[in-house]
XYZ file of C-alpha atoms in Angstrom:
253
model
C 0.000 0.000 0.000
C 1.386 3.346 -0.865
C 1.339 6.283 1.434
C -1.017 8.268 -0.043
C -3.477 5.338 0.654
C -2.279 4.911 3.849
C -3.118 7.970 5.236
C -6.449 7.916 3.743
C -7.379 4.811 5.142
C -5.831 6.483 8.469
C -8.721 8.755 8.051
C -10.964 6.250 7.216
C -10.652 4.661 10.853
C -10.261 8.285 12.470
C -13.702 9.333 10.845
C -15.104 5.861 12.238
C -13.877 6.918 15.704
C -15.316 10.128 15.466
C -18.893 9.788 14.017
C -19.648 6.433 15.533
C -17.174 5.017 18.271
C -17.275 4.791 21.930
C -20.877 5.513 21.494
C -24.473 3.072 22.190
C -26.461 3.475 19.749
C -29.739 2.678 20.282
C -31.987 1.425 16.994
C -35.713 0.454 16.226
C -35.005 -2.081 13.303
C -37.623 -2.804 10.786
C -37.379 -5.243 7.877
C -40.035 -4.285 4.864
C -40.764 -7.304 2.493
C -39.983 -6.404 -1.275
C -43.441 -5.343 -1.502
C -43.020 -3.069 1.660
C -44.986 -4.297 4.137
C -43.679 -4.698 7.591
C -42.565 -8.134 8.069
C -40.930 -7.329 11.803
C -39.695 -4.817 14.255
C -37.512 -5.250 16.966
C -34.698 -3.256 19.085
C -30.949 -3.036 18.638
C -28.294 -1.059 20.880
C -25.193 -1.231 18.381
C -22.236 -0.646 20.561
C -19.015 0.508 19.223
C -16.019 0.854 22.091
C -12.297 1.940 21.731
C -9.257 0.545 23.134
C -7.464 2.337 25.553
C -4.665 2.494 23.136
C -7.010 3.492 20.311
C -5.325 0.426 18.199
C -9.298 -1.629 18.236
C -12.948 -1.395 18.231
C -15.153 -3.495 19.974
C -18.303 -4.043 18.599
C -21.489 -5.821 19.886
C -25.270 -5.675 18.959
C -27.667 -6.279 22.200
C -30.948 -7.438 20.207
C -34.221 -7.468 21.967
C -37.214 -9.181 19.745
C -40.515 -8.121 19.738
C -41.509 -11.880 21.618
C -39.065 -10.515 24.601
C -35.926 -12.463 23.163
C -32.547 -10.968 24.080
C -29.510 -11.590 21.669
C -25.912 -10.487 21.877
C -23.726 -11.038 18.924
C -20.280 -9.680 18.291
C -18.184 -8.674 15.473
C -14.571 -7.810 15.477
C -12.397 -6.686 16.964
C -11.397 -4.207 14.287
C -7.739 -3.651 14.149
C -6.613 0.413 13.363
C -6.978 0.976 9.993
C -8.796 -2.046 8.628
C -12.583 -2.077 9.147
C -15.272 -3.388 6.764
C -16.858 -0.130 5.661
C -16.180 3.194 3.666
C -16.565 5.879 6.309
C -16.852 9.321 4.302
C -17.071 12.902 6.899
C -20.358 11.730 8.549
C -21.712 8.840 6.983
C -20.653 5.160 6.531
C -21.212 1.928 3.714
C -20.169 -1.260 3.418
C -21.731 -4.803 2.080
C -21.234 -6.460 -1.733
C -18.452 -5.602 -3.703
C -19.749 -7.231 -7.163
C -23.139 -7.643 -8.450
C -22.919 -11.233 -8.800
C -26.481 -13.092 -9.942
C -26.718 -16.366 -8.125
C -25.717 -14.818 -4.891
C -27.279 -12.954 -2.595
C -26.466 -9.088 -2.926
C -26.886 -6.619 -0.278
C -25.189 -3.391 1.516
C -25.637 -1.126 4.436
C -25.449 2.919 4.011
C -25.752 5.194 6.938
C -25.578 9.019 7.969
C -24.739 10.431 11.515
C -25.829 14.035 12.933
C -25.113 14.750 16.274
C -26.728 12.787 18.740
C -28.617 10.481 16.112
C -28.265 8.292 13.166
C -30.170 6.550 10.161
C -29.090 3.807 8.339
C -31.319 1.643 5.385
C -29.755 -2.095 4.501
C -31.137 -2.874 1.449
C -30.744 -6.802 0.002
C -31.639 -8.671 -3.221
C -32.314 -12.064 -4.015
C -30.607 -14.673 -5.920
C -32.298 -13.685 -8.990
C -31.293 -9.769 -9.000
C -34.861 -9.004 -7.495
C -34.939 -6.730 -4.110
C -36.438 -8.862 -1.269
C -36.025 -6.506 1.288
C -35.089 -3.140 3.036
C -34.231 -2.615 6.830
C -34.710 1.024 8.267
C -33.211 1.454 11.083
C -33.060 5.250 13.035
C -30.724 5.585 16.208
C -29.815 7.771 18.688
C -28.059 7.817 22.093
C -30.635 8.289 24.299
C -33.921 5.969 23.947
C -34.922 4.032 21.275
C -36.950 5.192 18.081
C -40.812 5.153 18.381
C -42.439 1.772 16.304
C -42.120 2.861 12.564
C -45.099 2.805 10.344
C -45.634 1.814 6.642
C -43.939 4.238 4.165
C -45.536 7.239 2.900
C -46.559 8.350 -0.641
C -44.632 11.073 -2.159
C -43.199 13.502 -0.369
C -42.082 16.859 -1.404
C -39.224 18.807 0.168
C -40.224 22.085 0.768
C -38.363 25.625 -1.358
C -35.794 23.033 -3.415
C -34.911 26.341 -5.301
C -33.539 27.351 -2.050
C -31.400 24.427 -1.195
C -27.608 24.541 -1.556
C -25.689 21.340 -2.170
C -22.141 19.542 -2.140
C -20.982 16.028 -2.480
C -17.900 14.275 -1.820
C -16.730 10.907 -3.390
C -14.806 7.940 -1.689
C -13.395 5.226 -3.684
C -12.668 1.854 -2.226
C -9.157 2.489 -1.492
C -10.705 5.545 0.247
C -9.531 8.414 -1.965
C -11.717 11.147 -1.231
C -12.620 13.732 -3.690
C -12.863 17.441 -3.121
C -16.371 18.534 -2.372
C -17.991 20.241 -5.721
C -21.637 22.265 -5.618
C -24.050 20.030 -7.264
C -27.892 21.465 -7.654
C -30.959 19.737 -6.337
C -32.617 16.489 -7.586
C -36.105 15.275 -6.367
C -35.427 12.070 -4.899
C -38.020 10.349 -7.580
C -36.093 11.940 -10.214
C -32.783 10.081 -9.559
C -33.636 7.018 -11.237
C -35.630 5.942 -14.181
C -38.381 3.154 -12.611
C -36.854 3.381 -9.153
C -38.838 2.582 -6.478
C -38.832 5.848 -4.528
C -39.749 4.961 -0.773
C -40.268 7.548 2.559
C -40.211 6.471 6.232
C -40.512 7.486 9.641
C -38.304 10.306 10.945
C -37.483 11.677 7.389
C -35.784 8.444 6.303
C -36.474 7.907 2.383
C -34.702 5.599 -0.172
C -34.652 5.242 -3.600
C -33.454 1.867 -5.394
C -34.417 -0.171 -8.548
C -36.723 -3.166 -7.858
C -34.570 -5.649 -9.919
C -30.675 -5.594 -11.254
C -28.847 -7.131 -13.232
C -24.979 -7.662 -14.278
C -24.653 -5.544 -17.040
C -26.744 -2.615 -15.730
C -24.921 0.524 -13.754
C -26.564 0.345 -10.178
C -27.049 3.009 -7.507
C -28.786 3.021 -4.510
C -29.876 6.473 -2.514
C -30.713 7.060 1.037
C -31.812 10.473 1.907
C -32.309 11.912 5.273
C -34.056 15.430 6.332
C -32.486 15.819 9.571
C -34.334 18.883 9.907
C -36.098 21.453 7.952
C -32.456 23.189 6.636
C -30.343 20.240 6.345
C -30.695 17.287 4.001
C -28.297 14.573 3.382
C -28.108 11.680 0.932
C -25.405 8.612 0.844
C -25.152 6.752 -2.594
C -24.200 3.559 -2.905
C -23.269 3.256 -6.576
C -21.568 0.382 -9.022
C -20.828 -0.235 -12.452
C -22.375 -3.081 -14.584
C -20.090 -5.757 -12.218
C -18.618 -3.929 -9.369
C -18.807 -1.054 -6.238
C -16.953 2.020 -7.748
C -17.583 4.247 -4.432
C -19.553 5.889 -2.059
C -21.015 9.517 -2.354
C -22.368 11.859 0.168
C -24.061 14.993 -0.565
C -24.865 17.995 1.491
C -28.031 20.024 1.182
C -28.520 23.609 3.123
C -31.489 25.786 2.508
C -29.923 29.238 1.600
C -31.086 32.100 4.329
């Protein structure tokens, strides 16, 4: 590995220590079926600790089912610099690095503000065909109310107003200056996406079916609040992940 890539995947870990380590996060899971209806929802405290010589991360997930069934898996430890996802400013990615029909295909995408955070996993089946999406707000203090079924169409209010930036991170985590970009409707991104909005401002948009030789994004999109918007894209090329984008939306004062 050559310096330069060194010290950005040196970042990579510092910006996973900063946005998400030595933190609880506590998470209302739900998994939609392909046809989004709510299949189950259950609770999650994700738990992400340091070392004392900031050299690991511990992580565990403390599950408690809807039934009253308590589950504690763990993953890791992570050793400084390699983890398993991209982790760009405030937001993070990782899952399938090749669309590969015959195999399951799936990834995680998630954005961080503050004292809270939203991630979507989104997974397709054998055949290319999406069989499900998992929405899953946090925060550090109490855990999510119980979602309800997505909503129709939603329109951000002023657009004209917003102002935007995105940054790019490749899988050897070169990062790309930021660059003003203008504002996109959400079901404007893709031609016969599936454009989907959730509890606490959580929307995604994603194509119902893929296949090998097609270029393949996936969008999550989170209105923190009434002047901030952010979206995480998840994008390959007709075989594999090319990188991760996050974009930055501000309404002008």
């Amino acid at each position: 590995m050559n310096t330069d890539n060194t010290a950005a995947q040196l970042q990579n870990w510092d910006n996973f220590c900063r946005y998400h380590a030595n933190r609880d996060w506590y998470g209302t899971w739900t998994r939609y079926s392909a046809e989004v209806e709510i299949i189950e929802s259950f609770n999650c405290i994700r738990s992400f600790k340091i070392s004392a010589d900031g050299s690991e991360i511990y992580h565990q997930n403390h599950y408690t089912y809807a039934d009253g069934t308590k589950e504690t898996k763990i993953f890791g430890p992570y050793q400084k610099p390699i983890t398993r996802a991209l982790f760009l400013d405030n937001s993070f990615s990782w899952g399938s690095q090749k669309i590969e029909l015959g195999t399951n295909f799936g990834f995680e995408t998630g954005l961080s503000y503050e004292d809270r955070r939203t991630s979507v996993v989104i997974m397709y089946d054998e055949a290319g065909n999406l069989e499900r999406i998992v929405v899953i707000p946090e925060n550090l203090i109490s855990f999510p109310e119980t979602p309800t079924p997505p909503l129709g169409k939603k329109s951000i209010e002023s657009p004209h107003n917003w102002k935007g930036t995105a940054k790019t991170i490749t899988p050897d985590w070169i990062v790309s200056s930021p660059v003003d970009i203008s504002w996109n409707q959400l079901e404007n991104l893709g031609d016969n996406f599936l454009a989907l909005h959730f509890c606490d401002g959580i929307s995604v948009t994603c194509p119902p079916k893929i296949v090998n030789t097609q270029t393949f994004f996936a969008v999550l999109e989170w209105q923190v609040n009434p002047n901030l918007l952010i979206r995480a894209s998840h994008n390959y090329d007709s075989y594999d992940f090319t990188n991760f984008t996050l974009q930055t939306f501000i309404a002008k004062r």
